[in-house]
Short mmCIF file of C-alpha atoms in Angstrom, two decimals:
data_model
loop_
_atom_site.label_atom_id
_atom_site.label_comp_id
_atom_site.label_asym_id
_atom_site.label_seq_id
_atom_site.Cartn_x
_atom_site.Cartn_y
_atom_site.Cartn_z
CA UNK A 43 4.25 4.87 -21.00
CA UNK A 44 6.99 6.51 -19.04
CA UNK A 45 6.37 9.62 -16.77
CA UNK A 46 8.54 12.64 -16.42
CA UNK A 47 7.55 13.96 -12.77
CA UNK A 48 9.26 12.19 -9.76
CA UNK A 49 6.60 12.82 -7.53
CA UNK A 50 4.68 9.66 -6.52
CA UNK A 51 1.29 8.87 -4.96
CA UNK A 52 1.27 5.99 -2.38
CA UNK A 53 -2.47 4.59 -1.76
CA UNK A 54 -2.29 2.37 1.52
CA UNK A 55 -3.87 1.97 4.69
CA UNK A 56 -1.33 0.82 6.51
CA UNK A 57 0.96 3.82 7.78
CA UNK A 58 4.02 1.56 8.82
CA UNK A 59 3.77 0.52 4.98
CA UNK A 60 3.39 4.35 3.73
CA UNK A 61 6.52 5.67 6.18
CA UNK A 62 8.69 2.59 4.50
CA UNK A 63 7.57 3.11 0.88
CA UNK A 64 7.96 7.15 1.28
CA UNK A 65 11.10 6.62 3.47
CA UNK A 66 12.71 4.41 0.20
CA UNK A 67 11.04 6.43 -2.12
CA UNK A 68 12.53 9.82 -0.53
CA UNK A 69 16.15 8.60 -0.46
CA UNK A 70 15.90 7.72 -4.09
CA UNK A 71 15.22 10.71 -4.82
CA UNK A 72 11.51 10.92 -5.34
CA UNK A 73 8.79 13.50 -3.79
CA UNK A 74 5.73 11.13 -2.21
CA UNK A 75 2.62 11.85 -1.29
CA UNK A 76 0.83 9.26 0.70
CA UNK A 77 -3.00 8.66 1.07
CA UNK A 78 -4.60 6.33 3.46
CA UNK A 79 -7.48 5.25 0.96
CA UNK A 80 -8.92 6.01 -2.83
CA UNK A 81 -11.25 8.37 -1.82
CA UNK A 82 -8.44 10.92 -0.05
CA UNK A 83 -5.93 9.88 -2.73
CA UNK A 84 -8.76 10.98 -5.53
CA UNK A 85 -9.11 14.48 -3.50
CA UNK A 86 -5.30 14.54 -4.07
CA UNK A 87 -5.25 14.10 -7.65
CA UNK A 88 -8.23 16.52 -7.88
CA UNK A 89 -6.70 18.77 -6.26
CA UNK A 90 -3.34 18.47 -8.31
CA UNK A 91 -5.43 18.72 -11.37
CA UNK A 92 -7.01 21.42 -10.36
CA UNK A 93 -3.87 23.22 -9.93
CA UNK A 94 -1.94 21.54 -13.30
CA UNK A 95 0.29 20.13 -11.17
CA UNK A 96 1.93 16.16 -12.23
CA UNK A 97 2.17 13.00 -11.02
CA UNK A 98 4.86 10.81 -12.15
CA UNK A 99 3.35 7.57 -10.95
CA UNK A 100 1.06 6.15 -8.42
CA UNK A 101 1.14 3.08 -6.58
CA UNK A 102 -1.87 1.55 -4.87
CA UNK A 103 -3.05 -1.25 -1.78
CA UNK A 104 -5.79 -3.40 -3.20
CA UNK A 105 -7.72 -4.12 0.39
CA UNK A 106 -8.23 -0.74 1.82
CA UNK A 107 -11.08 0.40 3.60
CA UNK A 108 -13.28 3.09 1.99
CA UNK A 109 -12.74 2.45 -1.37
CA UNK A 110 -10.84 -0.72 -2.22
CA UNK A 111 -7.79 -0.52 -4.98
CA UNK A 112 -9.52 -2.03 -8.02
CA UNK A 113 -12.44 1.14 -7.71
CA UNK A 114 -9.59 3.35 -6.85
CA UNK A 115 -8.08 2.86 -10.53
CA UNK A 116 -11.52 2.78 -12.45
CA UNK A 117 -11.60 5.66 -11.13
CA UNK A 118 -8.14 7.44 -11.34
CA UNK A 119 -9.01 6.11 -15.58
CA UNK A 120 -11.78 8.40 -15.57
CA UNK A 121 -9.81 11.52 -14.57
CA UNK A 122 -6.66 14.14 -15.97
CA UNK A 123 -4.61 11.25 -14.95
CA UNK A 124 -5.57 8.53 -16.71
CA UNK A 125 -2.19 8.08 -18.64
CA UNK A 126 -0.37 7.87 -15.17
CA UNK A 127 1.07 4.57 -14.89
CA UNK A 128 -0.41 2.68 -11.85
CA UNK A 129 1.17 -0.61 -10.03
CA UNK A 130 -0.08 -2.53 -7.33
CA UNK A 131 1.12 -3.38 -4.19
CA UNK A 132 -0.20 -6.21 -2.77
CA UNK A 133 -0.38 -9.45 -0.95
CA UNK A 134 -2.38 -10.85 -3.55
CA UNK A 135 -0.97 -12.85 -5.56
CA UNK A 136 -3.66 -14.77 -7.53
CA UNK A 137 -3.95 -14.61 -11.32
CA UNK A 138 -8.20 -13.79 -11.06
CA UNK A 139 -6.71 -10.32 -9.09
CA UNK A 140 -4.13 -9.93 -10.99
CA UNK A 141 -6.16 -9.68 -14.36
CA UNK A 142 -8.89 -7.48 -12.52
CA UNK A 143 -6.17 -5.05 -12.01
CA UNK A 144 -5.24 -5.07 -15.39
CA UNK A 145 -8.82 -5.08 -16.73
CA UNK A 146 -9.36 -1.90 -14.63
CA UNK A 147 -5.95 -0.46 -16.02
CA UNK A 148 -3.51 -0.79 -13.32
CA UNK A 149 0.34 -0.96 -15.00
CA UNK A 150 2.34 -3.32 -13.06
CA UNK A 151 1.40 -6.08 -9.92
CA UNK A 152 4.25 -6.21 -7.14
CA UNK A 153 3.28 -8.65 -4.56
CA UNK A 154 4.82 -8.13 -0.86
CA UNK A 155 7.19 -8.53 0.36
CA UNK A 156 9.96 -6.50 -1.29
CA UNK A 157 12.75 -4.70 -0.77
CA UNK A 158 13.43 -1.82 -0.98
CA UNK A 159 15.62 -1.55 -3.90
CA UNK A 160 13.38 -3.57 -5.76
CA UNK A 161 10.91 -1.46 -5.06
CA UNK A 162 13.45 1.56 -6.25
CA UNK A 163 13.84 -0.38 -9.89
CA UNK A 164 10.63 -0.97 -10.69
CA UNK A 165 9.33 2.93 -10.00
CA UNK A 166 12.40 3.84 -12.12
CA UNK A 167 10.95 1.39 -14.50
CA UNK A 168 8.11 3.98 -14.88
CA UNK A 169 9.36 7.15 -14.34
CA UNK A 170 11.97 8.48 -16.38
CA UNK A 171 14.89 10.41 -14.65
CA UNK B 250 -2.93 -25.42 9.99
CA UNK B 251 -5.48 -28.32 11.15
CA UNK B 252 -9.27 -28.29 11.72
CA UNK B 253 -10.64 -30.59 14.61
CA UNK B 254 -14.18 -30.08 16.48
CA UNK B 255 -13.76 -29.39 20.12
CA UNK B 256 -16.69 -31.73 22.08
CA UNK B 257 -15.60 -30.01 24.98
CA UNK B 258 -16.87 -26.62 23.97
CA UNK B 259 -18.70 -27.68 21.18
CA UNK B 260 -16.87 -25.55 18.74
CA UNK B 261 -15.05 -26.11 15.38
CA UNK B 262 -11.10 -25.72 16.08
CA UNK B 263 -8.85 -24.09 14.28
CA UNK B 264 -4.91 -25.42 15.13
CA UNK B 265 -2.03 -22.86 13.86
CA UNK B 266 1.29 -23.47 13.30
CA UNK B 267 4.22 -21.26 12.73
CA UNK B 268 3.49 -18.99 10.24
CA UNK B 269 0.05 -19.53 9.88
CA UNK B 270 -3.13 -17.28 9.87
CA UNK B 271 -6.43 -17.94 10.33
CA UNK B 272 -9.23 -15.30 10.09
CA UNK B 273 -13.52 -16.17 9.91
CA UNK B 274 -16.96 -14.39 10.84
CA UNK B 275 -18.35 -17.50 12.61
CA UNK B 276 -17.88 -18.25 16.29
CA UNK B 277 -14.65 -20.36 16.23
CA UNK B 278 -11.87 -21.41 18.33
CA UNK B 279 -8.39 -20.71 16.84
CA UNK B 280 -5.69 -22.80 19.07
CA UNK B 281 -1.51 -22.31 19.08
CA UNK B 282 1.67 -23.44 20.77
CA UNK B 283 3.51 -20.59 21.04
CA UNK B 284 7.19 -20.56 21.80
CA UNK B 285 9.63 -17.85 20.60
CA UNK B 286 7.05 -16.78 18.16
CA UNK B 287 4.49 -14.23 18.57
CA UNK B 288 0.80 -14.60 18.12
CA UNK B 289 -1.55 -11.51 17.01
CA UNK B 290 -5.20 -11.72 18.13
CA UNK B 291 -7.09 -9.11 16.16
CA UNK B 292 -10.90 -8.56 16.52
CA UNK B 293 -13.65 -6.41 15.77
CA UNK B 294 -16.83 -6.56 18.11
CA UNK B 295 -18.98 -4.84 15.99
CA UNK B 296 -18.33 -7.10 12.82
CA UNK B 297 -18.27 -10.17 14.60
CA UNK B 298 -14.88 -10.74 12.62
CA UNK B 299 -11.76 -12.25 14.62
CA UNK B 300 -8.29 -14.07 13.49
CA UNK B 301 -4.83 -14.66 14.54
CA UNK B 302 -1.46 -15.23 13.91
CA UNK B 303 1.66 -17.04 14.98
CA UNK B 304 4.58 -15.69 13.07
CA UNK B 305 8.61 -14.47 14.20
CA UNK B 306 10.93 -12.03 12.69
CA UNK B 307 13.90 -13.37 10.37
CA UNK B 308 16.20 -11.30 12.53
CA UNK B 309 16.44 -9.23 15.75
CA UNK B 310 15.30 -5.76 15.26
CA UNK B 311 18.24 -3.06 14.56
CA UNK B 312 18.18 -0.51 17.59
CA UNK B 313 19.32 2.41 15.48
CA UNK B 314 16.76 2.18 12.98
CA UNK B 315 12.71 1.91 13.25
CA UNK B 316 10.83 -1.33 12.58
CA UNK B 317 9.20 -0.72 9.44
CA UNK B 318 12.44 0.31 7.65
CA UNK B 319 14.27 -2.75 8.58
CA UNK B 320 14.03 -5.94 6.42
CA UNK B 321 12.96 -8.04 9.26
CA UNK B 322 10.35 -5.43 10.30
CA UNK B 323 8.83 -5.64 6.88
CA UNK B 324 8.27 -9.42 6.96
CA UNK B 325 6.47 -8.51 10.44
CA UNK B 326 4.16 -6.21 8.46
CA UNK B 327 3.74 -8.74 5.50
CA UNK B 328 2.52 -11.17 8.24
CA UNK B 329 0.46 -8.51 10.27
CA UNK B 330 -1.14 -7.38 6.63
CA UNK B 331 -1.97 -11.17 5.83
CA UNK B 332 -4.16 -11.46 8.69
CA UNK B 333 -5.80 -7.85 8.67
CA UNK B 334 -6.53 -7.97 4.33
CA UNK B 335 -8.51 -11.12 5.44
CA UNK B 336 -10.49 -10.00 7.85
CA UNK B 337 -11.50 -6.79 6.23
CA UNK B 338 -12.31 -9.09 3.08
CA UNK B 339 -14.48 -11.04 5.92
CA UNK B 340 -16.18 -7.70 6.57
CA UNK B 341 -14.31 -6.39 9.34
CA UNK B 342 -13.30 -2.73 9.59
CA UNK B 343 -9.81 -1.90 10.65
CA UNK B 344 -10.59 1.23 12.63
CA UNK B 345 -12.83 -0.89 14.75
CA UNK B 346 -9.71 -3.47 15.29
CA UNK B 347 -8.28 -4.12 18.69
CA UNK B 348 -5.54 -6.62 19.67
CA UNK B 349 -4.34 -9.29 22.21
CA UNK B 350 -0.72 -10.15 22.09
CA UNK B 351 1.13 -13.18 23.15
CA UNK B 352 4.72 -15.21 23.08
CA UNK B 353 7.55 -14.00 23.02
CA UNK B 354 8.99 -16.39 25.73
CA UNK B 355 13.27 -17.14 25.63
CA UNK B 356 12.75 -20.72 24.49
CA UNK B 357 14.62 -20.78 21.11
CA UNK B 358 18.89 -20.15 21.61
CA UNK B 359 20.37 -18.94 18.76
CA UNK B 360 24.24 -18.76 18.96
CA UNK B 361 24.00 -15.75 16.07
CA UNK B 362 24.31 -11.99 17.05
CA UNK B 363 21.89 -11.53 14.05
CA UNK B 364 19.36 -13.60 15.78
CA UNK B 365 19.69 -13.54 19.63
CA UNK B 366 17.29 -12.36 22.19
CA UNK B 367 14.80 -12.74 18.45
CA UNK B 368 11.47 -13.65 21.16
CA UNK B 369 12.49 -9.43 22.53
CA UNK B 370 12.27 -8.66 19.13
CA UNK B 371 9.26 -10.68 17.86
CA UNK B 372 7.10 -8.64 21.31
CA UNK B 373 8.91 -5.70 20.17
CA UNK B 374 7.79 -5.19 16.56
CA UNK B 375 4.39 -6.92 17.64
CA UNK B 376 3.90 -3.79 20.07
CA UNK B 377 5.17 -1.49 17.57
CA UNK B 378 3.31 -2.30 14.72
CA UNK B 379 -0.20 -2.32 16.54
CA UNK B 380 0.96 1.11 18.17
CA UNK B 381 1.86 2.43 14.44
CA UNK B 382 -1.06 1.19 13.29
CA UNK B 383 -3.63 2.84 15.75
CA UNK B 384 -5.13 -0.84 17.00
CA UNK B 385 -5.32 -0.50 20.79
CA UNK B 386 -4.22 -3.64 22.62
CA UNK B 387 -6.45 -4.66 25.19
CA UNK B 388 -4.46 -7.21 26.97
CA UNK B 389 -1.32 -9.16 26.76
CA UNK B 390 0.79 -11.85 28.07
CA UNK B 391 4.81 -11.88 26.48
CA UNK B 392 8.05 -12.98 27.43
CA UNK B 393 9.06 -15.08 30.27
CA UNK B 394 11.02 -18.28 29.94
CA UNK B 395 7.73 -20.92 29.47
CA UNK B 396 6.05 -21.51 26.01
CA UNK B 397 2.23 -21.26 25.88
CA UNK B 398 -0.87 -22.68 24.71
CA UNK B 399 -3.50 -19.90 23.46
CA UNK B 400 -6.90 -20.68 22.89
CA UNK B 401 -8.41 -17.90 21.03
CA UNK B 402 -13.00 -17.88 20.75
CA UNK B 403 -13.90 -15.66 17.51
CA UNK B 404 -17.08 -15.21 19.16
CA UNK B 405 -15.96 -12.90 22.42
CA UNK B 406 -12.39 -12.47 21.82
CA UNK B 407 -11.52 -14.89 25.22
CA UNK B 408 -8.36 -16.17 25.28
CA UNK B 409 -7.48 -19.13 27.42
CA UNK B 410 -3.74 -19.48 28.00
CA UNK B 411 -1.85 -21.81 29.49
CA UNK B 412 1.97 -21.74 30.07
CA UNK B 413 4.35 -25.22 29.30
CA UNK B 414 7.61 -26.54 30.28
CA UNK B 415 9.17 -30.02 30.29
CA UNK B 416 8.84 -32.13 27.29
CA UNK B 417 5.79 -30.15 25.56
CA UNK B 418 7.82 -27.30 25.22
CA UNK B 419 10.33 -29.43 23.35
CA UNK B 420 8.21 -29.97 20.35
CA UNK B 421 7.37 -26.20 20.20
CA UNK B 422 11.07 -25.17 20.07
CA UNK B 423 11.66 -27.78 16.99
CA UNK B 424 8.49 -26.81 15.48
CA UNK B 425 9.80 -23.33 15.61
CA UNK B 426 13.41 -23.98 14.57
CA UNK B 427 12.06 -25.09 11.56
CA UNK B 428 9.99 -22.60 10.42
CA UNK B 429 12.90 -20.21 11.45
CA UNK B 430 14.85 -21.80 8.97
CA UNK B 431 12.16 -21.54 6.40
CA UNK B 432 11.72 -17.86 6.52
CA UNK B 433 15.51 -17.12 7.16
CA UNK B 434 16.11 -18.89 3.63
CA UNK B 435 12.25 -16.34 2.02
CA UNK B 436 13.76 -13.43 3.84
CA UNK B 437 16.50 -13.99 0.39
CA UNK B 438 12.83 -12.13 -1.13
CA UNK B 439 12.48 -12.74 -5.08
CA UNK B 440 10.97 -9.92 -6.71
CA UNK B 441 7.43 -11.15 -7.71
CA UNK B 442 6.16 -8.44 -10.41
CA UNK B 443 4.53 -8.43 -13.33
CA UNK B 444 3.65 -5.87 -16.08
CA UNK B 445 0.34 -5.72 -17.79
#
């Protein structure tokens, strides 16, 4: 399912990851909004829910303190947003993740490294412009 | 990475090369020669959870742009978040982590203005990262012209270090060279995604 809304949520704990995913994100074009975990990215979608706003795509850590990724997106299914497409973005790379994510109803798996531009593709992969 | 048991301290040892990571909950000792490279000690007290890192950047860092927009900053991170997804899958938690940092020393000459004065950049990014990332760093011991051997316990966070020169140091620089060339041909990154 493709999205209309270019704004993007980015779930990670690391912030040197968030400033280079919003930094790529921004110069493509996109609004981001970053969250450091699943439970303050869930008080962002509530709160954009609350006030009918959209959310193109969001893209989520796996190991994260707090609430780990694979909650994070049982979660995010149970909400307004549950037709947002969800990737991944991970160091994990094993098939037994992999199909956890997509048993909880993530979209896509990117493992890390990437670049930026692949990065760029595959979010314009999901959100059309 | 090689496992040996240390009679001398009676402790399980843990032997890292370039590029490698080793993270555990169980008093350990976690050994490297460090050259050029830079090694990441990362521990939480209160978790009993410890593990470190040996790893350099594919390139010097750009002065005109910040680390973790640069391509050689990002396979910095990629090795920083290797170490730190393990240990909080060990049980540690990241606001409790602190850090030791150490290499960094001018051992490896590299004739490319892509590449020279790399061990600067490997401390720099090191620094940067931990800075970015809110770990404090309690103590550290970087550049200089000698390699090092670090001996890292899990169980207090010690750190025994010992500086080389003379024929030891050769194998260090090789050992490094190669692994340099290793990540200089993965920093060509393949994108690894898949739909569902």
């Amino acid at each position: 399912m493709k999205s209309t809304s270019r704004r993007v949520l980015i779930v990670d704990d690391s912030s040197t990851l968030r400033a280079s995913v919003e930094f790529s994100l921004s110069e493509a074009g996109y609004e981001v909004l970053h969250a450091p975990n699943g439970v303050k990215a869930l008080e962002i979608l509530d709160k954009h829910s609350k006030g009918n706003r959209q959310i193109g795509m969001i893209i989520t850590d796996i190991n994260m303190p707090a609430m780990d990724g694979i909650t994070f997106i049982k979660e995010v299914k149970k909400t307004t947003f549950k037709f947002t497409p969800i990737l991944v973005m991970t160091t994990e790379s094993e098939e037994n993740k992999k199909l956890e994510g997509k048993a909880a109803g993530a979209s896509g798996w990117l493992v890390k490294p990437f670049k930026p531009e692949q990065l760029i593709r595959v979010v314009s992969r999901f959100i059309r412009s | 990475m090689r496992i040996k048991y240390s009679t001398k301290h009676k402790l399980e040892m843990v032997v890292l090369f370039p590029g490698e990571y080793h993270a555990t909950g169980y008093p350990k000792m976690i050994s490297t020669l460090l050259g050029s490279c830079v090694a990441v000690a990362l521990f939480d007290e209160r978790k009993q959870v410890a593990g470190l890192n040996h790893f350099m950047l594919p390139q010097r860092l750009s002065n005109s742009q910040k680390f973790f927009l640069s391509d050689a900053g990002k396979y910095g991170m990629y090795a920083m978040e290797l170490l730190i997804n393990e240990m909080i899958k060990i049980g540690a938690l990241k606001e409790n982590l602190k850090a030791k940092v150490f290499g960094g020393a001018k051992v490896l000459n590299f004739p490319d203005k892509r590449t020279i004065n790399i061990s600067d950049s490997n401390v720099e990014f090191a620094f940067g990262y931990l800075q970015e990332e809110g770990i404090p760093v309690i103590s550290s011991d970087t550049g200089g012209s000698r390699a090092r051997h670090v001996l890292f316990f899990t169980e207090d966070a010690k750190v025994l270090l010992r500086r080389i020169a003379g024929r030891d140091s050769d194998s260090i620089e090789e050992n490094e060279q190669k692994y340099f060339d290793k990540i200089k041909i993965t920093d060509k990154i393949k994108e690894k995604l898949t739909f569902f």
